[in-house]
Short mmCIF file of C-alpha atoms in Angstrom, two decimals:
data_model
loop_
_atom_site.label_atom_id
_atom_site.label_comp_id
_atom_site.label_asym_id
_atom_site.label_seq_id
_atom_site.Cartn_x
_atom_site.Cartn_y
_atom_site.Cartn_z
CA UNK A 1 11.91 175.42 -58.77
CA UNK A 2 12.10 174.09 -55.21
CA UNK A 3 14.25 175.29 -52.77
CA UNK A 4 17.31 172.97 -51.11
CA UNK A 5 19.20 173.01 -48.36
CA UNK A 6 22.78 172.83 -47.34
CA UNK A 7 24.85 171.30 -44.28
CA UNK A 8 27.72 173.24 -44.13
CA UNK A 9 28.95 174.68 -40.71
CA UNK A 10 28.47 177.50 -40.43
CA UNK A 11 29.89 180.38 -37.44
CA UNK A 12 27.16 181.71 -35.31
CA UNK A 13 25.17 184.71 -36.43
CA UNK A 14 25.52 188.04 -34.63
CA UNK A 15 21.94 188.85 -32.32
CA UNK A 16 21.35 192.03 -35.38
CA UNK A 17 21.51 189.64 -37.68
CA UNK A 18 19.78 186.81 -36.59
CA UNK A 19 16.76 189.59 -35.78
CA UNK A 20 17.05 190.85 -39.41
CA UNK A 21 16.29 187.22 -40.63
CA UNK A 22 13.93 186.84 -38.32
CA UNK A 23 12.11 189.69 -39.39
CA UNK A 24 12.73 188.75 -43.25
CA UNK A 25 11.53 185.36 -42.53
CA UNK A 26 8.11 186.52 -41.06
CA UNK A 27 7.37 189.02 -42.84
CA UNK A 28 7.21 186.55 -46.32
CA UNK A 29 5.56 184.44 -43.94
CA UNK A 30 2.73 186.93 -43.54
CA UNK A 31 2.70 187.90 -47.11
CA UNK A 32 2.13 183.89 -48.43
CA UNK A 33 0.11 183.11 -45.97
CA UNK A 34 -2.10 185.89 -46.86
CA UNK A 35 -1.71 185.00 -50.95
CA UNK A 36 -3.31 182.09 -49.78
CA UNK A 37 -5.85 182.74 -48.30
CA UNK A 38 -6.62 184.81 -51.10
CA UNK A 39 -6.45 182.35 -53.97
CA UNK A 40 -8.92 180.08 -51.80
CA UNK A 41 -11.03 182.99 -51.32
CA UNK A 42 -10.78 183.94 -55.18
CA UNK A 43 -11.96 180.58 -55.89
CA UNK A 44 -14.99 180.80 -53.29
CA UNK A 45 -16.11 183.45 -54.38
CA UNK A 46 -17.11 182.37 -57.75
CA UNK A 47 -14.47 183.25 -59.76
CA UNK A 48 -12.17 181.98 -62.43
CA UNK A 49 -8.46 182.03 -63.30
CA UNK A 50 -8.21 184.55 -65.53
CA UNK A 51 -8.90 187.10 -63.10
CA UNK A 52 -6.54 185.55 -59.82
CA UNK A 53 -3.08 186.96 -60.87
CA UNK A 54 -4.76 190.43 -61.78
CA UNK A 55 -5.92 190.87 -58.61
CA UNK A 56 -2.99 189.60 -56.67
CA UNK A 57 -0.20 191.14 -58.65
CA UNK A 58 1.38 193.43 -56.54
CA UNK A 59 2.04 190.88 -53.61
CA UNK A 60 2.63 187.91 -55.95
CA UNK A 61 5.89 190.65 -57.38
CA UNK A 62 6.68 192.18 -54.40
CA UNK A 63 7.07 189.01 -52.03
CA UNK A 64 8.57 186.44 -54.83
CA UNK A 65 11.30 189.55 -56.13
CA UNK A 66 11.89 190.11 -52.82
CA UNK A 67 13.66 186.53 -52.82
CA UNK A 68 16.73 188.51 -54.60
CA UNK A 69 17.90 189.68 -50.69
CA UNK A 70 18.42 185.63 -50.10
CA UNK A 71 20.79 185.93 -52.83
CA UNK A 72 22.86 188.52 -50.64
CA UNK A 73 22.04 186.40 -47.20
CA UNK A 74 23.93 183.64 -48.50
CA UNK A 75 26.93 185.89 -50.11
CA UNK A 76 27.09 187.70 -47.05
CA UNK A 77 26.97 184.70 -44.76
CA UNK A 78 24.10 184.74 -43.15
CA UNK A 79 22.69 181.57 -44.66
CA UNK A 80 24.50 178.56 -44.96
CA UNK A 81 23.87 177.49 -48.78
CA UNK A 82 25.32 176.89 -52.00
CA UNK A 83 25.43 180.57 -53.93
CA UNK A 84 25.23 179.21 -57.54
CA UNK A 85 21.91 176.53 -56.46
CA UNK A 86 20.74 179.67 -54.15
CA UNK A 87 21.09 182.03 -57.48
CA UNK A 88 18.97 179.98 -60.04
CA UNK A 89 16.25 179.08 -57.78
CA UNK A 90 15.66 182.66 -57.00
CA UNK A 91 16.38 183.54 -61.16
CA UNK A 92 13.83 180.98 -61.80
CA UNK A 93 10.79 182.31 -59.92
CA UNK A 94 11.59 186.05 -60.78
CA UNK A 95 12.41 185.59 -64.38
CA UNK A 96 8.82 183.67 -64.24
CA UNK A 97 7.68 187.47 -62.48
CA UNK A 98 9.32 190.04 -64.38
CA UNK A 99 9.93 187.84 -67.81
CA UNK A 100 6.74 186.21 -68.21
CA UNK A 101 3.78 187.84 -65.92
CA UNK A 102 4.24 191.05 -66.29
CA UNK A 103 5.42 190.51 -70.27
CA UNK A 104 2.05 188.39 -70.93
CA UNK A 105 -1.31 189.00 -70.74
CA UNK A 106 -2.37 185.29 -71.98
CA UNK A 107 -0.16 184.05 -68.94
CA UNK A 108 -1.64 186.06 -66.27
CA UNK A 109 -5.03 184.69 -66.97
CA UNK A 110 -4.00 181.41 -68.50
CA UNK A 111 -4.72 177.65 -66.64
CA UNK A 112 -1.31 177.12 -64.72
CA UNK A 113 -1.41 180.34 -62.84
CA UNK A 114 -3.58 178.55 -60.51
CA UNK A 115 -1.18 175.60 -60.02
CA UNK A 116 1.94 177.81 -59.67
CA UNK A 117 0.83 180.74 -57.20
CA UNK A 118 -1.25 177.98 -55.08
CA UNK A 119 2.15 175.45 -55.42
CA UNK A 120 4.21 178.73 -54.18
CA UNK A 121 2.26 179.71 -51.66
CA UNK A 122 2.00 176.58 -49.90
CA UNK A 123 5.57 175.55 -50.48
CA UNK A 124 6.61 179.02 -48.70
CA UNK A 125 4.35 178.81 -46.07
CA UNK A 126 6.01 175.53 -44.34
CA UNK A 127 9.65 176.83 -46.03
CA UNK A 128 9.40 180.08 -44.26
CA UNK A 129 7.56 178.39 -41.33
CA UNK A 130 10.59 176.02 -40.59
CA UNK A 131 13.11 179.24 -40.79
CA UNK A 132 11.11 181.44 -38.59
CA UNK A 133 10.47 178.78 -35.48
CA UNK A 134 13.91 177.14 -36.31
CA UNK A 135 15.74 180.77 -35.90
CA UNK A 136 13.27 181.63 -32.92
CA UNK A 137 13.66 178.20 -30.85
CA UNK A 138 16.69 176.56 -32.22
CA UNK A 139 14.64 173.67 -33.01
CA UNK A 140 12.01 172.70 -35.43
CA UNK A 141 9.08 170.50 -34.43
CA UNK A 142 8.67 167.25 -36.16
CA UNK A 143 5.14 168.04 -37.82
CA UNK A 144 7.38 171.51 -39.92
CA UNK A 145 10.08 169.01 -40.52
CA UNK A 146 7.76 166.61 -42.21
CA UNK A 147 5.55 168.86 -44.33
CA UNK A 148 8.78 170.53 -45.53
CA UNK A 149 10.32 167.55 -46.42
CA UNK A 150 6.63 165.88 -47.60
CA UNK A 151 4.75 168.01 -49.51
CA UNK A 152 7.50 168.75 -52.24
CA UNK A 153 6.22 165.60 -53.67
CA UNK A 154 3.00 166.96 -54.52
CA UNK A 155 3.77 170.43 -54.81
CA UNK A 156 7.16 170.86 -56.71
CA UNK A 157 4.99 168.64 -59.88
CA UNK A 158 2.32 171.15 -59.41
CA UNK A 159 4.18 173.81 -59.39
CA UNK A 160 6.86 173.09 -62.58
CA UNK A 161 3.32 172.59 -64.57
CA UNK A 162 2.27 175.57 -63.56
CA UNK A 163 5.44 177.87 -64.52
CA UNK A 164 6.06 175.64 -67.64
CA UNK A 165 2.11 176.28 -69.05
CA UNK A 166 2.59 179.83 -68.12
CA UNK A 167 6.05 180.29 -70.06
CA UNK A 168 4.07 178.85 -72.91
CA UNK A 169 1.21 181.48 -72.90
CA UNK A 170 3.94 183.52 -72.67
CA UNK A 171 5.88 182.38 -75.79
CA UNK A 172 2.38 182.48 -78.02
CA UNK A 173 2.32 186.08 -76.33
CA UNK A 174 5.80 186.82 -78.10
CA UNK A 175 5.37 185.21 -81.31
CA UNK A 176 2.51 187.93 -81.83
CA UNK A 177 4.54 190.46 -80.52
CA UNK A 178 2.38 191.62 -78.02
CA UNK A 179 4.59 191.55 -75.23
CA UNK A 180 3.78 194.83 -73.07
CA UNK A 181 7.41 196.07 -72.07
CA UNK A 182 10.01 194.19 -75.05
CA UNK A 183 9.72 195.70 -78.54
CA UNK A 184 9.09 193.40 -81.08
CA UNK A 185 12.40 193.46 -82.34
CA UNK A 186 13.35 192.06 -79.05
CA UNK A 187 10.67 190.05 -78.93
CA UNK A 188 12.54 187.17 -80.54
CA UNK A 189 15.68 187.17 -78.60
CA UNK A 190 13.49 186.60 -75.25
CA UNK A 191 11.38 183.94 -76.96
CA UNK A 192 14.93 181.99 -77.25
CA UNK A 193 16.02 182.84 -74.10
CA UNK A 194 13.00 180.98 -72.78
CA UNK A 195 12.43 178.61 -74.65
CA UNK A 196 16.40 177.64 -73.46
CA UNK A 197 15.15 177.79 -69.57
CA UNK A 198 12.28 176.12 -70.45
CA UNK A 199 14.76 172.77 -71.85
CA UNK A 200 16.91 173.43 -68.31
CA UNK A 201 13.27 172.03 -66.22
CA UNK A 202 14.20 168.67 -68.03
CA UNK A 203 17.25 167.69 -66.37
CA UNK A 204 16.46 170.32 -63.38
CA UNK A 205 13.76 168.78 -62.28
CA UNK A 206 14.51 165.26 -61.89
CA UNK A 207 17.48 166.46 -60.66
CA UNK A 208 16.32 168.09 -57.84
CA UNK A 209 13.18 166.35 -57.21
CA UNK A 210 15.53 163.08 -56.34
CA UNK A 211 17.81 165.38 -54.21
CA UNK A 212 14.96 166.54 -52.14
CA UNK A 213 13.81 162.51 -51.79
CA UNK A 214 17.67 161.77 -50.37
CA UNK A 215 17.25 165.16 -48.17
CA UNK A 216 13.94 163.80 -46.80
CA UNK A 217 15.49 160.24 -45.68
CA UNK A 218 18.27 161.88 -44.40
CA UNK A 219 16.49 164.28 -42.16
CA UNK A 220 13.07 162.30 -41.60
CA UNK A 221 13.60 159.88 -38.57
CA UNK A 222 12.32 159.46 -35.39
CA UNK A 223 13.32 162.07 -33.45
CA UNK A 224 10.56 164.77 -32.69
CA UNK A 225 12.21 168.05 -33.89
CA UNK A 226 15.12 168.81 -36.26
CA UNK A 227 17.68 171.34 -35.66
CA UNK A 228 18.40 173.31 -38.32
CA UNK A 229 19.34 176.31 -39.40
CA UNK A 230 18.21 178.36 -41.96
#
């Protein structure tokens, strides 16, 4: 699900760690910038859906598990934002990862892969974007501010399609019992553990699409850049 912010005070960050988050920052950056650019090759080059997740595996897991460390960022205090929010937006994506791509062969290749990876990618392009030049400059410039605060409209839709058609691949996956790391006597418990995340994306995401709407005409104005932290 999409990301929020918070705007607690916070104390300012030591120079180590402020280059540390830097570094985190463009580093996943990089790495969904260059997802992207990926999936729209993919797609030029002739090819389907089935085959985009298989060939894009290792940075799709790598980049979107390596969300866990914002987990610690914000226990340790280098990120001002609510722990408990900050926890099940990162459990979200890599239970999606570890519980349902790498479990599922029918989800890898299935319709909403497309939708979710191209949803993610974009979303943490500008989310990482604002971050990197916010922790850089000290300011953001308007045009960040607004597609950070914009395109969740389009892309957090998109994207809770995509994760919800995948989870169901996923669950048609289990009720065979062909899930490729949980033994079949397993099998079953997992298939109610997601169908039971699956029913959280009904009050989740109204919930937190309408927060991100009061976050956007809250920060959206007429100023030309946004100070922010991450």
């Amino acid at each position: 699900m999409a990301k929020n912010d918070s705007k607690a005070e916070k104390p300012a960050m030591s120079e180590g760690a402020k280059s540390y988050l830097i570094l985190y920052n463009s580093v996943q950056l990089t790495a969904w910038t260059y997802l992207l650019s990926r999936i729209v090759s993919h797609f030029l080059a002739g090819k389907g859906a089935e085959t985009l997740y298989q060939e894009n595996k290792v940075l799709v897991q790598v980049f979107q598990n390596a969300a866990i460390l914002e987990i610690f960022h914000v226990m340790f205090g280098l990120v001002r934002s609510d722990l408990m929010t900050t926890v099940m937006q990162v459990f979200s994506r890599v239970m999606l990862c570890l519980g349902v791509l790498v479990q599922s062969t029918e989800a890898q290749g299935c319709f909403g892969i497309t939708p979710m990876l191209t949803a993610w990618s974009l979303s943490e392009i500008v989310r990482y974007s604002f971050y990197t030049v916010n922790l850089l400059t000290g300011s953001v410039p308007y045009f960040i501010t607004w597609c950070r605060y914009t395109f969740f409209y389009i892309l957090y839709p998109v994207g809770v399609s995509g994760e919800l058609i995948c989870s169901y691949y996923c669950l048609q996956t289990l009720n065979e019992s062909k899930a490729h790391y949980i033994s079949p006597e397993y099998a079953t418990y997992f298939k109610y553990f997601l169908v039971a995340v699956m029913v959280t994306y009904i009050p989740g995401f109204p919930k937190m699409y309408y927060y991100m709407i009061n976050q956007r005409r809250k920060v959206i104005g007429g100023s030309s850049s946004t100070k922010k932290t991450q």
